Short mmCIF file of C-alpha atoms in Angstrom, two decimals:
data_model
loop_
_atom_site.label_atom_id
_atom_site.label_comp_id
_atom_site.label_asym_id
_atom_site.label_seq_id
_atom_site.Cartn_x
_atom_site.Cartn_y
_atom_site.Cartn_z
CA MET A 153 -1.34 -97.36 -14.69
CA LYS A 154 -2.11 -94.42 -12.39
CA SER A 155 -0.27 -96.20 -9.58
CA SER A 156 2.74 -96.74 -11.83
CA ARG A 157 2.85 -93.06 -12.76
CA ARG A 158 2.71 -92.03 -9.11
CA SER A 159 5.53 -94.44 -8.30
CA LEU A 160 7.61 -93.09 -11.16
CA GLN A 161 7.03 -89.50 -9.97
CA VAL A 162 8.08 -90.44 -6.44
CA TYR A 163 11.27 -92.06 -7.78
CA LEU A 164 12.09 -89.01 -9.89
CA CYS A 165 11.49 -86.61 -6.98
CA THR A 166 13.60 -88.76 -4.69
CA PHE A 167 16.39 -88.85 -7.26
CA ALA A 168 16.24 -85.06 -7.70
CA THR A 169 16.34 -84.58 -3.92
CA SER A 170 19.41 -86.79 -3.54
CA VAL A 171 21.22 -84.93 -6.33
CA PHE A 172 20.27 -81.60 -4.71
CA LEU A 173 21.58 -82.70 -1.29
CA ILE A 174 24.85 -83.90 -2.80
CA ALA A 175 25.26 -80.65 -4.75
CA ILE A 176 24.48 -78.43 -1.73
CA GLY A 177 26.84 -80.49 0.42
CA LEU A 178 29.61 -80.15 -2.13
CA VAL A 179 29.06 -76.41 -2.45
CA LEU A 180 29.07 -75.90 1.35
CA SER A 181 32.31 -77.83 1.67
CA LEU A 182 34.02 -75.68 -0.95
CA ILE A 183 32.40 -72.24 -0.57
CA TRP A 184 33.08 -71.53 3.13
CA PRO A 185 36.16 -69.30 2.46
CA VAL A 186 34.02 -67.06 0.23
CA LEU A 187 31.23 -67.02 2.82
CA LEU A 188 33.67 -66.15 5.61
CA LYS A 189 35.16 -63.32 3.58
CA PHE A 190 31.67 -61.97 2.85
CA ILE A 191 30.77 -61.97 6.56
CA LEU A 192 34.08 -60.37 7.60
CA ASP A 193 33.77 -57.70 4.91
CA ASN A 194 30.34 -56.79 6.32
CA LEU A 195 31.68 -56.77 9.87
CA MET A 196 34.44 -54.35 8.88
CA VAL A 197 32.00 -51.61 7.88
CA LEU A 198 30.21 -49.22 10.22
CA THR A 199 26.78 -47.94 9.20
CA THR A 200 23.54 -47.40 11.09
CA LYS A 201 22.41 -50.84 9.88
CA SER A 202 25.63 -52.79 10.41
CA TYR A 203 26.06 -55.42 13.10
CA ALA A 204 28.70 -53.38 14.96
CA PHE A 205 26.71 -50.14 15.14
CA ASP A 206 24.69 -50.77 18.31
CA LEU A 207 27.75 -52.09 20.14
CA TRP A 208 29.77 -49.07 19.01
CA LYS A 209 27.10 -46.48 19.79
CA LYS A 210 26.60 -47.67 23.35
CA PHE A 211 28.42 -50.43 25.16
CA PRO A 212 25.73 -52.95 26.19
CA GLU A 213 26.65 -53.08 29.87
CA PRO A 214 28.59 -50.95 32.35
CA PHE A 215 32.09 -52.14 33.14
CA PRO A 216 34.05 -51.71 36.37
CA ILE A 217 36.92 -49.31 36.90
CA ASP A 218 39.00 -49.58 40.07
CA PHE A 219 40.91 -46.61 41.51
CA TYR A 220 43.89 -46.92 43.85
CA PHE A 221 45.42 -44.01 45.77
CA PHE A 222 48.86 -43.64 47.33
CA ASN A 223 48.62 -42.32 50.87
CA TRP A 224 51.76 -40.38 51.89
CA THR A 225 52.53 -41.62 55.38
CA ASN A 226 55.55 -39.41 56.29
CA PRO A 227 54.94 -36.00 54.65
CA GLU A 228 56.38 -34.14 57.64
CA SER A 229 59.84 -35.48 56.69
CA VAL A 230 59.73 -34.06 53.17
CA THR A 231 62.72 -31.76 53.76
CA ASN A 232 64.81 -34.48 55.44
CA ALA A 233 67.24 -35.62 52.76
CA THR A 234 67.93 -38.90 54.61
CA VAL A 235 64.28 -40.02 54.60
CA LYS A 236 62.52 -41.23 51.46
CA PRO A 237 58.82 -40.42 50.92
CA LYS A 238 56.83 -43.47 51.98
CA PHE A 239 53.49 -44.44 50.43
CA GLN A 240 50.72 -46.86 51.26
CA GLU A 241 48.37 -48.05 48.53
CA MET A 242 44.69 -47.62 49.38
CA GLY A 243 41.89 -49.20 47.37
CA PRO A 244 40.43 -50.41 45.21
CA TYR A 245 37.55 -47.94 45.05
CA ARG A 246 35.22 -49.47 42.52
CA PHE A 247 33.12 -47.44 40.13
CA PHE A 248 31.11 -48.51 37.10
CA GLU A 249 31.49 -46.75 33.78
CA THR A 250 28.97 -46.45 30.96
CA LYS A 251 30.11 -45.30 27.57
CA GLU A 252 28.18 -44.00 24.57
CA LYS A 253 28.64 -41.83 21.50
CA ALA A 254 27.19 -38.34 21.12
CA ASN A 255 26.92 -35.76 18.33
CA ILE A 256 27.35 -38.43 15.64
CA ILE A 257 27.86 -37.04 12.11
CA TRP A 258 28.22 -39.27 9.04
CA ASN A 259 30.55 -37.61 6.54
CA SER A 260 30.50 -37.96 2.76
CA ASN A 261 34.16 -39.04 2.68
CA GLY A 262 33.42 -42.30 4.46
CA THR A 263 34.27 -41.16 7.99
CA VAL A 264 32.15 -40.56 11.07
CA THR A 265 32.63 -37.72 13.56
CA PHE A 266 31.55 -38.15 17.17
CA ARG A 267 32.19 -37.39 20.83
CA HIS A 268 32.32 -39.63 23.87
CA ARG A 269 29.90 -39.38 26.77
CA LYS A 270 30.85 -41.32 29.90
CA PHE A 271 29.22 -41.71 33.28
CA TRP A 272 30.83 -43.09 36.42
CA TYR A 273 28.98 -44.12 39.56
CA PHE A 274 30.24 -45.67 42.76
CA ASP A 275 29.07 -49.20 43.46
CA GLU A 276 27.44 -48.71 46.87
CA ASN A 277 26.56 -52.39 47.27
CA LYS A 278 29.81 -53.97 46.21
CA GLY A 279 32.21 -51.12 46.91
CA ILE A 280 35.32 -52.66 48.40
CA ASN A 281 36.36 -49.47 50.20
CA ASP A 282 34.67 -46.28 51.36
CA ILE A 283 35.13 -43.25 49.10
CA GLN A 284 35.12 -41.10 52.24
CA ASP A 285 38.54 -42.49 53.16
CA ARG A 286 41.02 -39.65 53.64
CA ILE A 287 44.16 -39.53 51.54
CA THR A 288 47.30 -37.49 52.22
CA THR A 289 49.26 -36.56 49.12
CA VAL A 290 51.29 -33.76 47.58
CA ASN A 291 49.21 -30.65 46.86
CA PRO A 292 48.61 -30.95 43.08
CA VAL A 293 47.34 -27.37 42.58
CA ALA A 294 50.25 -25.77 44.45
CA LEU A 295 52.74 -28.04 42.69
CA SER A 296 51.31 -27.12 39.27
CA SER A 297 51.43 -23.41 40.06
CA VAL A 298 55.05 -23.62 41.21
CA TYR A 299 56.06 -25.72 38.20
CA ALA A 300 54.71 -23.03 35.89
CA THR A 301 57.05 -20.44 37.50
CA ARG A 302 60.29 -22.40 37.10
CA SER A 303 61.38 -20.20 34.18
CA TRP A 304 60.52 -16.89 35.90
CA ASN A 305 63.22 -14.67 37.32
CA TYR A 306 64.06 -15.00 40.98
CA PHE A 307 62.24 -11.87 42.18
CA LEU A 308 58.94 -12.82 40.53
CA ARG A 309 59.12 -16.25 42.14
CA LYS A 310 59.86 -14.66 45.50
CA GLY A 311 56.74 -12.52 45.19
CA LEU A 312 54.64 -15.58 44.43
CA SER A 313 56.23 -17.40 47.36
CA VAL A 314 54.72 -14.95 49.86
CA SER A 315 51.18 -15.49 48.55
CA LEU A 316 51.70 -19.22 48.25
CA SER A 317 52.80 -19.62 51.86
CA SER A 318 49.64 -17.99 53.16
CA MET A 319 47.29 -20.08 51.03
CA ALA A 320 49.16 -23.43 51.01
CA PRO A 321 51.34 -23.63 54.12
CA ASN A 322 52.39 -27.24 53.37
CA VAL A 323 53.44 -29.11 50.25
CA TYR A 324 50.87 -31.76 51.11
CA LEU A 325 47.15 -31.89 51.89
CA THR A 326 44.52 -34.41 53.00
CA ARG A 327 41.24 -34.94 51.18
CA THR A 328 38.66 -37.71 50.75
CA VAL A 329 38.73 -40.10 47.80
CA SER A 330 35.40 -38.68 46.66
CA GLN A 331 36.84 -35.15 46.59
CA MET A 332 39.99 -36.26 44.80
CA LEU A 333 38.02 -38.02 42.04
CA PHE A 334 34.65 -36.65 40.87
CA GLU A 335 33.38 -34.32 43.59
CA GLY A 336 36.38 -31.98 43.57
CA TYR A 337 37.42 -29.59 46.33
CA GLU A 338 37.90 -25.84 46.55
CA ASP A 339 41.40 -24.41 46.60
CA PRO A 340 42.25 -20.70 46.99
CA LEU A 341 45.13 -21.13 44.54
CA ILE A 342 42.64 -21.93 41.78
CA ASN A 343 40.87 -18.60 42.26
CA MET A 344 44.21 -16.83 42.38
CA ALA A 345 45.43 -18.54 39.22
CA ARG A 346 42.25 -17.58 37.36
CA SER A 347 42.83 -13.92 38.30
CA LEU A 348 46.53 -13.94 37.28
CA PRO A 349 46.83 -14.36 33.51
CA PHE A 350 50.65 -14.55 33.66
CA LEU A 351 50.29 -18.09 35.11
CA GLY A 352 49.27 -19.13 31.61
CA ASN A 353 47.49 -22.46 31.26
CA SER A 354 48.97 -24.03 34.40
CA VAL A 355 45.50 -24.29 35.95
CA PRO A 356 42.36 -24.86 33.85
CA GLY A 357 39.23 -22.73 34.22
CA TRP A 358 37.64 -24.86 36.93
CA ASP A 359 36.25 -23.71 40.24
CA ARG A 360 37.42 -26.91 41.97
CA PHE A 361 40.11 -29.52 41.57
CA GLY A 362 39.52 -33.26 41.14
CA TRP A 363 41.20 -35.76 38.88
CA PHE A 364 37.88 -36.55 37.18
CA TYR A 365 36.04 -33.36 38.12
CA THR A 366 33.64 -32.16 35.35
CA ARG A 367 34.11 -35.41 33.39
CA ASN A 368 30.94 -37.19 34.55
CA GLY A 369 28.46 -36.94 31.69
CA SER A 370 30.63 -34.52 29.70
CA THR A 371 30.64 -34.70 25.90
CA THR A 372 33.47 -32.20 25.50
CA TYR A 373 36.24 -33.43 27.79
CA GLU A 374 37.74 -36.10 25.51
CA GLY A 375 37.41 -34.05 22.34
CA ILE A 376 36.12 -34.66 18.82
CA PHE A 377 36.99 -37.90 17.01
CA ASN A 378 36.94 -38.53 13.26
CA MET A 379 37.07 -42.24 12.43
CA GLY A 380 36.98 -44.33 9.26
CA THR A 381 33.81 -46.38 8.66
CA GLY A 382 35.33 -48.81 6.15
CA ILE A 383 33.53 -47.14 3.22
CA ASN A 384 36.23 -45.41 1.15
CA SER A 385 38.22 -45.25 4.39
CA THR A 386 40.11 -47.55 6.76
CA PHE A 387 37.72 -49.14 9.24
CA GLY A 388 38.37 -47.99 12.81
CA ARG A 389 41.28 -45.71 11.97
CA LEU A 390 41.41 -42.31 13.70
CA TYR A 391 41.90 -39.66 11.02
CA SER A 392 41.80 -36.62 13.28
CA TRP A 393 41.28 -35.59 16.89
CA ASN A 394 39.89 -32.14 17.70
CA HIS A 395 40.31 -31.53 13.95
CA TRP A 396 44.06 -32.07 14.29
CA THR A 397 46.10 -34.59 12.36
CA GLN A 398 49.08 -33.40 14.43
CA THR A 399 48.57 -32.34 18.04
CA PRO A 400 50.27 -29.21 19.43
CA TYR A 401 51.47 -31.13 22.50
CA TYR A 402 54.49 -32.87 21.00
CA GLU A 403 56.97 -32.35 18.19
CA GLY A 404 57.67 -34.13 14.92
CA ASN A 405 56.39 -37.68 14.50
CA CYS A 406 55.37 -37.78 18.15
CA ALA A 407 52.59 -35.30 17.40
CA LYS A 408 50.89 -37.45 14.75
CA VAL A 409 47.31 -38.56 15.29
CA ASN A 410 47.23 -42.14 14.05
CA GLY A 411 46.32 -45.68 14.96
CA SER A 412 42.91 -46.99 15.94
CA ALA A 413 40.26 -44.81 17.55
CA GLY A 414 40.39 -47.39 20.34
CA GLU A 415 37.39 -49.59 19.61
CA PHE A 416 37.88 -51.33 16.26
CA PHE A 417 41.09 -52.89 15.04
CA LEU A 418 41.82 -54.35 11.65
CA PRO A 419 42.99 -57.99 11.84
CA PRO A 420 46.38 -57.33 13.47
CA ASP A 421 49.80 -58.65 12.55
CA HIS A 422 52.21 -60.29 14.96
CA ASP A 423 54.24 -57.15 15.59
CA SER A 424 52.26 -54.35 17.18
CA ILE A 425 49.01 -52.41 17.33
CA SER A 426 48.37 -48.72 18.01
CA PHE A 427 45.51 -46.61 19.32
CA PHE A 428 45.11 -42.97 20.26
CA SER A 429 44.60 -41.97 23.90
CA PRO A 430 42.84 -38.60 24.48
CA ASP A 431 43.95 -38.63 28.13
CA LEU A 432 47.61 -38.69 27.10
CA CYS A 433 47.08 -36.75 23.85
CA ARG A 434 49.21 -39.27 21.97
CA THR A 435 49.23 -42.64 20.25
CA LEU A 436 50.01 -45.70 22.35
CA THR A 437 51.78 -48.63 20.70
CA LEU A 438 51.48 -52.13 22.15
CA LYS A 439 53.87 -54.92 21.18
CA TYR A 440 52.91 -58.54 20.50
CA ALA A 441 53.56 -60.70 23.58
CA GLY A 442 52.22 -64.11 22.50
CA PRO A 443 48.95 -66.07 22.36
CA SER A 444 46.30 -65.82 25.07
CA THR A 445 42.99 -67.61 25.57
CA VAL A 446 39.89 -65.67 26.67
CA LYS A 447 36.63 -67.58 27.24
CA ASN A 448 37.99 -70.48 25.18
CA ILE A 449 38.80 -68.18 22.23
CA LEU A 450 42.45 -67.98 21.16
CA GLY A 451 43.74 -64.44 20.74
CA ASN A 452 46.92 -62.41 20.35
CA LYS A 453 48.08 -60.50 23.41
CA TYR A 454 49.70 -57.06 23.08
CA VAL A 455 51.35 -55.15 25.92
CA ILE A 456 52.91 -51.77 26.67
CA ASP A 457 56.65 -52.32 26.87
CA GLU A 458 59.76 -50.24 27.49
CA HIS A 459 59.74 -48.82 23.95
CA MET A 460 56.40 -47.08 24.47
CA LEU A 461 57.46 -45.76 27.88
CA ASP A 462 60.82 -44.38 26.77
CA ASN A 463 61.61 -40.70 26.29
CA GLY A 464 64.73 -41.10 24.16
CA THR A 465 66.94 -42.70 26.80
CA LEU A 466 66.78 -46.13 25.16
CA TYR A 467 65.21 -45.29 21.80
CA PRO A 468 66.37 -41.96 20.27
CA GLU A 469 63.26 -41.70 18.04
CA ASN A 470 61.18 -41.18 21.20
CA LYS A 471 63.02 -38.03 22.26
CA CYS A 472 60.27 -35.87 20.79
CA PHE A 473 58.05 -37.07 23.65
CA CYS A 474 60.27 -35.36 26.25
CA ASN A 475 58.38 -32.06 26.30
CA GLY A 476 61.52 -30.35 27.56
CA GLU A 477 61.80 -32.67 30.58
CA CYS A 478 63.60 -35.84 29.45
CA VAL A 479 63.39 -38.31 32.29
CA PRO A 480 64.61 -41.90 32.66
CA SER A 481 62.65 -44.58 30.80
CA GLY A 482 59.34 -45.63 32.28
CA LEU A 483 57.44 -42.33 32.60
CA VAL A 484 55.63 -40.44 29.83
CA ASN A 485 55.69 -36.66 30.08
CA VAL A 486 52.10 -35.42 29.58
CA SER A 487 52.55 -31.97 31.13
CA SER A 488 51.68 -30.08 27.92
CA CYS A 489 48.51 -32.15 27.62
CA ARG A 490 47.56 -31.57 31.27
CA PHE A 491 47.45 -27.75 31.38
CA GLY A 492 51.19 -27.42 31.99
CA SER A 493 51.17 -29.31 35.29
CA PRO A 494 54.18 -31.58 36.06
CA SER A 495 52.19 -34.70 35.21
CA PHE A 496 53.79 -37.96 34.13
CA ALA A 497 52.06 -41.22 33.26
CA SER A 498 53.48 -44.66 33.97
CA LEU A 499 52.39 -48.19 34.60
CA PRO A 500 51.23 -48.84 38.20
CA HIS A 501 53.93 -49.02 40.86
CA PHE A 502 56.51 -47.97 38.23
CA TYR A 503 56.28 -51.39 36.64
CA SER A 504 58.73 -51.80 33.73
CA ALA A 505 60.35 -48.44 34.56
CA ASP A 506 63.94 -47.46 35.31
CA PRO A 507 64.93 -48.45 38.91
CA TYR A 508 65.55 -44.75 39.57
CA TYR A 509 61.87 -44.23 40.38
CA LEU A 510 61.51 -47.07 42.86
CA ASP A 511 64.77 -46.13 44.56
CA SER A 512 63.49 -42.63 45.35
CA VAL A 513 60.38 -43.78 47.27
CA GLU A 514 59.22 -46.56 49.58
CA GLY A 515 56.10 -48.72 49.61
CA LEU A 516 55.68 -49.54 45.91
CA LYS A 517 55.85 -53.14 44.67
CA PRO A 518 55.54 -53.61 40.90
CA ASP A 519 53.90 -56.88 39.82
CA LYS A 520 53.51 -57.97 36.20
CA ARG A 521 50.26 -59.82 36.87
CA LYS A 522 48.65 -56.80 38.56
CA HIS A 523 50.22 -53.87 36.75
CA GLN A 524 50.79 -54.77 33.09
CA PHE A 525 48.79 -52.91 30.43
CA PHE A 526 47.53 -55.38 27.83
CA LEU A 527 45.01 -55.87 25.04
CA THR A 528 44.01 -59.26 23.58
CA LEU A 529 42.59 -59.34 20.05
CA GLU A 530 41.04 -62.17 18.08
CA PRO A 531 43.47 -62.45 15.11
CA THR A 532 40.95 -63.23 12.34
CA THR A 533 38.46 -60.44 13.04
CA GLY A 534 40.47 -57.99 15.17
CA ILE A 535 37.70 -58.03 17.80
CA PRO A 536 38.97 -57.17 21.33
CA LEU A 537 38.60 -60.18 23.62
CA GLU A 538 40.01 -58.63 26.79
CA VAL A 539 41.40 -55.28 27.87
CA GLY A 540 43.50 -54.66 30.95
CA ALA A 541 44.02 -50.87 30.88
CA ARG A 542 46.21 -49.76 33.78
CA LEU A 543 47.86 -46.37 34.13
CA GLN A 544 49.33 -44.37 36.99
CA ILE A 545 49.41 -40.59 37.42
CA ASN A 546 52.57 -39.12 38.94
CA MET A 547 53.63 -35.56 39.68
CA LEU A 548 57.16 -34.21 39.74
CA MET A 549 58.12 -32.45 42.97
CA GLN A 550 61.45 -30.65 42.80
CA PRO A 551 63.30 -27.74 44.45
CA ILE A 552 62.37 -24.32 43.02
CA ALA A 553 64.70 -21.47 43.99
CA GLY A 554 62.84 -18.48 45.37
CA ILE A 555 59.77 -20.50 46.42
CA THR A 556 60.34 -20.95 50.15
CA LEU A 557 57.94 -23.87 50.50
CA TYR A 558 59.74 -25.88 47.80
CA GLU A 559 63.36 -24.79 48.15
CA ASN A 560 64.41 -27.80 50.24
CA VAL A 561 62.18 -30.55 48.91
CA PRO A 562 63.75 -33.54 47.11
CA ARG A 563 63.39 -34.15 43.39
CA VAL A 564 60.97 -37.06 43.33
CA PHE A 565 58.17 -38.33 41.12
CA VAL A 566 55.27 -38.64 43.54
CA PRO A 567 52.79 -41.44 42.73
CA MET A 568 49.29 -40.00 43.06
CA LEU A 569 46.82 -42.68 41.94
CA TRP A 570 46.36 -45.44 39.41
CA PHE A 571 43.33 -47.03 37.81
CA GLU A 572 42.45 -50.33 36.22
CA GLN A 573 39.78 -51.17 33.64
CA ARG A 574 39.43 -54.89 33.09
CA VAL A 575 36.88 -55.72 30.39
CA GLN A 576 36.17 -58.98 28.56
CA ILE A 577 34.00 -59.64 25.52
CA PRO A 578 30.34 -59.96 26.68
CA ASP A 579 28.99 -63.52 26.96
CA SER A 580 26.23 -62.58 24.51
CA GLU A 581 28.86 -62.03 21.81
CA VAL A 582 31.02 -65.07 22.58
CA PHE A 583 28.65 -67.58 20.93
CA LYS A 584 28.36 -65.47 17.77
CA LEU A 585 32.12 -65.09 17.52
CA LYS A 586 32.69 -68.81 18.05
CA MET A 587 30.16 -69.61 15.31
CA LEU A 588 32.00 -67.27 12.95
CA LEU A 589 35.44 -68.66 13.80
CA ASN A 590 34.21 -72.26 13.37
CA LEU A 591 32.45 -71.50 10.10
CA SER A 592 34.84 -73.70 8.12
CA ILE A 593 34.21 -76.71 10.39
CA ILE A 594 30.46 -76.08 10.43
CA CYS A 595 30.21 -75.73 6.63
CA THR A 596 32.48 -78.70 5.94
CA SER A 597 30.71 -80.95 8.44
CA LEU A 598 27.27 -79.94 7.23
CA GLY A 599 28.37 -80.40 3.63
CA ILE A 600 29.68 -83.92 4.28
CA LEU A 601 26.49 -84.78 6.17
CA LEU A 602 24.28 -83.58 3.31
CA MET A 603 26.37 -85.48 0.74
CA PHE A 604 26.18 -88.63 2.87
CA ILE A 605 22.40 -88.33 3.18
CA GLY A 606 22.14 -87.74 -0.57
CA LEU A 607 24.22 -90.86 -1.31
CA ILE A 608 22.13 -92.96 1.11
CA VAL A 609 18.91 -91.77 -0.55
CA SER A 610 20.37 -92.53 -4.02
CA SER A 611 21.47 -96.01 -2.94
CA CYS A 612 18.04 -96.81 -1.51
CA LEU A 613 16.43 -95.57 -4.71
CA VAL A 614 18.62 -97.77 -6.90
CA TYR A 615 17.88 -100.79 -4.71
CA LYS A 616 14.16 -100.10 -4.89
CA ILE A 617 14.25 -99.79 -8.67
CA CYS A 618 16.19 -103.03 -9.04
CA THR A 619 13.79 -105.02 -6.86
CA THR A 620 10.53 -103.54 -8.07
CA ASN A 621 8.66 -103.90 -11.43
CA ILE A 622 8.11 -100.23 -12.17
CA CYS A 623 6.23 -101.00 -15.44
CA GLY A 624 3.15 -102.19 -13.61
CA LYS A 625 3.35 -106.02 -14.51
CA LYS A 626 2.74 -108.26 -11.58
CA GLU A 627 3.82 -111.87 -11.09
CA ASN A 628 1.05 -114.38 -11.92
CA LYS A 629 0.10 -116.16 -8.76
CA TYR A 630 -2.52 -118.35 -10.52
CA LEU A 631 -2.06 -121.44 -12.73
CA TYR A 632 -5.29 -120.73 -14.58
CA PRO A 633 -6.09 -117.08 -14.26
CA GLU A 634 -9.42 -117.38 -16.05
CA GLN A 635 -10.55 -119.88 -13.43
CA ASN A 636 -9.03 -118.02 -10.46
CA ILE A 637 -7.48 -121.27 -9.17
CA PRO A 638 -4.69 -120.43 -6.77
CA LEU A 639 -1.68 -122.63 -6.25
CA LYS A 640 -2.43 -123.56 -2.68
CA GLY A 641 -2.31 -126.71 -0.60
CA GLU A 642 -2.84 -130.22 -1.95
CA ARG A 643 -4.76 -129.04 -5.02
CA SER A 644 -1.78 -127.12 -6.16
CA VAL A 645 0.44 -130.18 -5.74
CA GLU A 646 -2.09 -132.35 -7.64
CA ILE A 647 -2.27 -129.94 -10.55
CA VAL A 648 1.49 -129.79 -10.71
CA LYS A 649 1.68 -133.57 -10.86
CA ARG A 650 -0.82 -133.68 -13.68
CA ILE A 651 1.20 -131.28 -15.65
#
């Protein structure tokens, strides 16, 4: 009887297990959309305990940034109207960039305020070129000073011309790559500009000039960001920059601070995405360009096109980006954002720009594969899969009456340098993302497997019950049980015959 009870308990437990497996399998097969939504909702929130926080606070590994300079090979012919300025690209000069957040403040309205801290260091071991290479280019400090005087009366400009000629006898200069980037170099015009308040903001309060001078390790250069955390706010959206919702650098809609803060994007549509660039003091809009696969993950690719680069020539709504100097499509006027210097941003080698720019110089060769600015996002989560950030800095050189050094120069947009940041999603995150994206297949497959196992167990249980006497009665193997006479051999046959 005890044995029968144990057998019955085993059968009941087995039956319960099979029902449980079938139920769990059925639930997994049907519940995966709810589970996916729950995971995505948690991913789209930034707190100190959320999955995205550590990645947002400090990027897990440094990423490369390559700088290219344009060496002016015929500067002595600058006043010869029959000779175009000729440039030779030099580089890449590879640095590594680390990026982290500083001065983080969590606000009660569901936003977070922070600053960026970045460090750049030259890759001594794998540097492709020597940062002590010497580059000849237009004198950016002199050009900025002269540009600031274009609205002065003739006699004031003539007075400045005398001082300028003694301190900057040529419109060009030669410096090392290191000096042009982070090290900086001394220039007497900087000291003069700091002592002459009527030059306004044409030259910042630096003691040296370098395109990235004072930026290494700075927490103030890129400004103050206020971003939505997803709690009573839009996740990743930039609500203000330097406490502005409209910058003072542009007019109308062009001055609005909007789009992503540049790191998180809501699941995008198939039209466009936007993010704010502190270097250009404006929002950049990228248009959908089609699907793209990164590390076997399908994403949507977005690129900077002619609409973003236009100043009203092709799209009238962009005229507010002119800043008083409307130029042909392809260059973005950032002079008001760059201390009043004649600075214009473009894609490298004037890619996707009006032919006017290429026709005025020699040596540039735009290439879509090398010079396109793009961003690839995973469409379900909005996670960036790959970034190809490429921008070129140009300066406008033009004749200025009354400034002897610049009276006979051509009007030309001089390419100074361009940089490229090419970053892909870290391998450590690829597996997690693939698991998330394949959640439906994983849940469905696991559910079917569990249901199949449950059905197999149930079938075996039914078969066992049908072929086994679970009440404890055994078949009588003896003809005369009281005599213990088994039915074996000849004796069994004989007994049968007697019967």
